[in-house]
XYZ file of C-alpha atoms in Angstrom:
233
model
C -2.694 -0.692 -10.114
C -4.291 -3.984 -8.694
C -7.989 -4.451 -9.726
C -10.356 -4.163 -6.937
C -12.346 -7.097 -5.801
C -16.112 -6.672 -5.423
C -15.772 -6.574 -1.789
C -13.067 -3.929 -1.912
C -14.962 -1.888 -4.545
C -18.031 -1.823 -2.277
C -15.943 -0.698 0.506
C -14.254 1.972 -1.538
C -17.589 3.333 -2.422
C -18.386 3.450 1.309
C -15.385 5.632 1.692
C -17.003 8.083 -0.675
C -16.803 11.109 1.748
C -13.164 11.721 2.298
C -13.850 14.236 4.995
C -15.659 11.666 7.228
C -14.246 11.215 10.666
C -13.741 7.723 11.892
C -13.350 6.125 15.365
C -9.977 4.393 15.875
C -11.530 0.847 16.077
C -13.636 1.486 13.049
C -10.635 2.720 10.916
C -8.532 -0.212 11.897
C -11.375 -2.670 10.837
C -11.968 -0.761 7.673
C -8.279 -0.788 6.631
C -8.189 -4.472 7.143
C -11.309 -4.896 5.005
C -9.938 -2.745 2.194
C -6.613 -4.737 2.054
C -6.035 -6.097 -1.512
C -2.350 -6.844 -1.284
C -0.790 -10.236 -0.509
C 1.980 -8.891 1.802
C 1.421 -7.911 5.418
C 0.987 -4.228 5.371
C 1.922 -1.903 8.283
C -0.634 0.186 9.968
C 0.559 3.768 9.854
C -0.406 6.845 11.853
C 0.143 10.461 11.050
C -0.470 13.231 13.655
C -0.542 16.960 12.943
C 0.606 18.905 15.848
C 0.231 22.624 16.771
C 3.967 23.100 16.923
C 6.736 24.681 14.874
C 9.739 22.479 15.132
C 12.000 25.177 13.924
C 11.831 26.591 17.437
C 13.742 24.588 19.964
C 10.959 24.815 22.602
C 8.484 23.208 20.144
C 10.512 20.221 19.277
C 8.785 16.827 19.822
C 10.928 13.800 20.022
C 11.254 10.699 22.035
C 10.856 6.941 22.422
C 7.653 4.786 22.910
C 7.399 1.092 23.511
C 4.536 -0.385 21.568
C 2.905 -2.990 23.869
C 2.032 -5.374 20.903
C 5.492 -4.834 19.239
C 6.159 -3.720 15.737
C 6.029 -7.013 13.818
C 9.484 -6.117 12.469
C 12.985 -7.442 13.476
C 15.128 -4.535 14.302
C 18.883 -4.884 13.852
C 20.862 -3.374 16.626
C 24.490 -2.220 16.658
C 26.153 -1.383 19.942
C 29.442 0.480 20.656
C 30.796 -0.981 23.926
C 33.827 -2.777 25.384
C 34.561 -5.614 27.744
C 31.697 -6.559 30.096
C 29.235 -4.050 28.454
C 29.854 -5.548 25.074
C 29.195 -9.072 26.348
C 26.067 -7.845 27.988
C 24.897 -6.330 24.798
C 25.554 -9.591 22.820
C 23.734 -11.638 25.521
C 20.698 -9.191 25.150
C 20.547 -9.952 21.485
C 22.551 -7.224 19.768
C 23.385 -7.923 16.092
C 26.745 -6.367 16.049
C 28.951 -5.180 18.967
C 32.342 -3.410 18.726
C 34.490 -0.364 19.063
C 37.158 0.725 16.428
C 36.265 -2.288 14.365
C 32.577 -1.233 14.281
C 33.544 2.311 13.441
C 35.519 1.160 10.473
C 32.759 -1.213 9.445
C 30.189 1.641 9.414
C 32.571 4.051 7.614
C 32.807 1.370 4.899
C 29.037 1.711 4.395
C 27.700 -1.122 6.571
C 24.800 0.726 8.016
C 21.928 -1.783 7.890
C 20.712 -1.070 11.352
C 17.557 0.044 12.867
C 19.074 1.290 16.159
C 22.624 2.214 17.264
C 23.395 2.258 20.965
C 26.613 3.295 22.733
C 27.973 3.430 26.232
C 28.976 6.951 27.329
C 32.772 6.214 27.181
C 32.393 5.257 23.544
C 31.046 8.597 22.321
C 34.594 9.828 21.235
C 34.545 7.124 18.635
C 30.885 7.367 17.792
C 31.237 11.153 17.313
C 33.334 10.489 14.320
C 30.316 8.901 12.612
C 28.135 11.953 12.977
C 27.984 12.655 9.175
C 27.156 9.017 8.480
C 24.664 8.228 11.301
C 23.177 11.688 11.683
C 21.337 11.759 8.378
C 19.765 8.323 8.922
C 18.542 9.357 12.381
C 20.793 6.616 13.977
C 23.132 8.821 16.073
C 23.008 7.628 19.651
C 21.567 10.260 21.938
C 21.351 10.416 25.780
C 17.844 11.810 25.767
C 16.622 8.914 23.733
C 18.284 6.367 25.934
C 20.597 5.305 23.277
C 23.679 6.495 25.024
C 23.575 4.699 28.340
C 25.679 2.459 30.507
C 22.789 -0.002 30.584
C 23.302 -1.410 27.029
C 21.441 -4.684 27.937
C 18.190 -2.786 28.679
C 18.564 -0.528 25.644
C 19.094 -3.572 23.426
C 16.128 -5.503 24.816
C 13.827 -2.363 24.374
C 14.964 -1.851 20.799
C 14.121 -5.514 20.050
C 10.937 -5.458 22.072
C 8.894 -2.863 20.148
C 10.414 0.419 21.240
C 10.288 3.030 18.432
C 11.585 6.601 18.068
C 9.237 9.462 17.080
C 10.294 12.886 15.860
C 8.163 15.713 14.549
C 8.888 16.734 10.916
C 9.281 20.372 9.583
C 5.521 20.794 8.853
C 4.629 19.825 12.455
C 3.713 16.111 11.556
C 4.682 12.952 13.191
C 4.483 9.605 11.370
C 4.746 6.169 12.882
C 4.191 2.522 12.100
C 1.906 0.803 14.583
C 2.461 -2.963 13.740
C 1.178 -5.156 10.984
C -2.347 -5.415 9.681
C -2.238 -9.144 10.676
C -2.223 -8.056 14.315
C -5.515 -8.386 16.155
C -7.650 -5.155 16.309
C -6.972 -5.023 20.019
C -3.174 -5.189 19.644
C -3.275 -2.425 16.976
C -5.531 -0.234 19.251
C -3.129 -0.753 22.173
C -0.182 0.237 19.939
C -2.210 3.339 18.749
C -3.063 4.452 22.318
C 0.563 4.177 23.515
C 1.827 6.125 20.593
C -0.530 8.916 21.038
C -0.097 9.053 24.694
C 3.662 9.324 24.264
C 3.102 12.256 21.912
C 0.805 13.956 24.311
C 3.106 13.523 27.160
C 5.913 14.905 25.008
C 4.006 18.215 24.507
C 6.704 20.826 24.462
C 6.669 23.937 26.588
C 6.423 26.247 23.469
C 3.298 24.702 21.992
C 0.534 27.221 21.635
C -3.190 26.578 21.114
C -4.513 23.097 20.283
C -1.682 20.549 20.353
C -3.272 17.434 18.714
C -4.846 18.914 15.516
C -5.378 16.055 13.215
C -4.941 12.349 13.253
C -5.056 9.956 10.294
C -4.558 6.085 10.045
C -3.666 4.402 6.836
C -2.040 0.954 5.740
C 1.022 0.761 3.484
C -0.960 0.611 0.246
C -4.431 1.756 1.768
C -6.326 5.094 1.888
C -5.874 7.617 4.635
C -8.760 7.691 7.128
C -9.303 10.852 9.249
C -9.787 9.954 12.915
C -12.114 11.940 15.214
C -9.529 13.701 17.432
C -12.211 14.269 20.088
C -12.331 10.474 20.596
C -8.547 10.328 20.871
C -7.359 12.805 23.451
C -8.192 16.289 24.603
C -5.631 18.004 22.305
């Protein structure tokens, strides 16, 4: 474990009470101040929701565009033919194809952050269910990754759009950009992410929906956020 600088040590002592609730702006600044690594860490958010995702009417899943972007380059593969394939390439897709792309993925070339398909390609894509499903890469009409408008979908994937999905324990995790982003950029991403989760509240959610919120950096501590300041959950 890296030795703490005097500055970081002082700040760590400040953290003392791990039950303290922070404002979002305060937490972002504190995580920046506590950073001791040389690499550009990601600001991460975790939300505990009042849902049980084992019930279909309590599933929370969707897409959100982070206004400040993610700070990451997303590799995008597109299943399309003809004009649609050309449009996907023009929009910046990293790999576009049909049967050739299927074969490539079956051979284990799955280094993509997003897979998009035109509706007519789902017969081919369906054969990759066992490969793409576990990685969360299976194109899905509800998420806008099965679409005739591949150009828009590719641009969205490259422009800061991320997927969110609630895990078994009712928790959603997401990356909100890099710590090198300005505080305002990170706060804008936080607000957009939480807003999307609130809007995606499922019909079966009972009681308080947004229960706990925490912010952390890749290597930093988790700071509990005052939910009352975030949204009426």
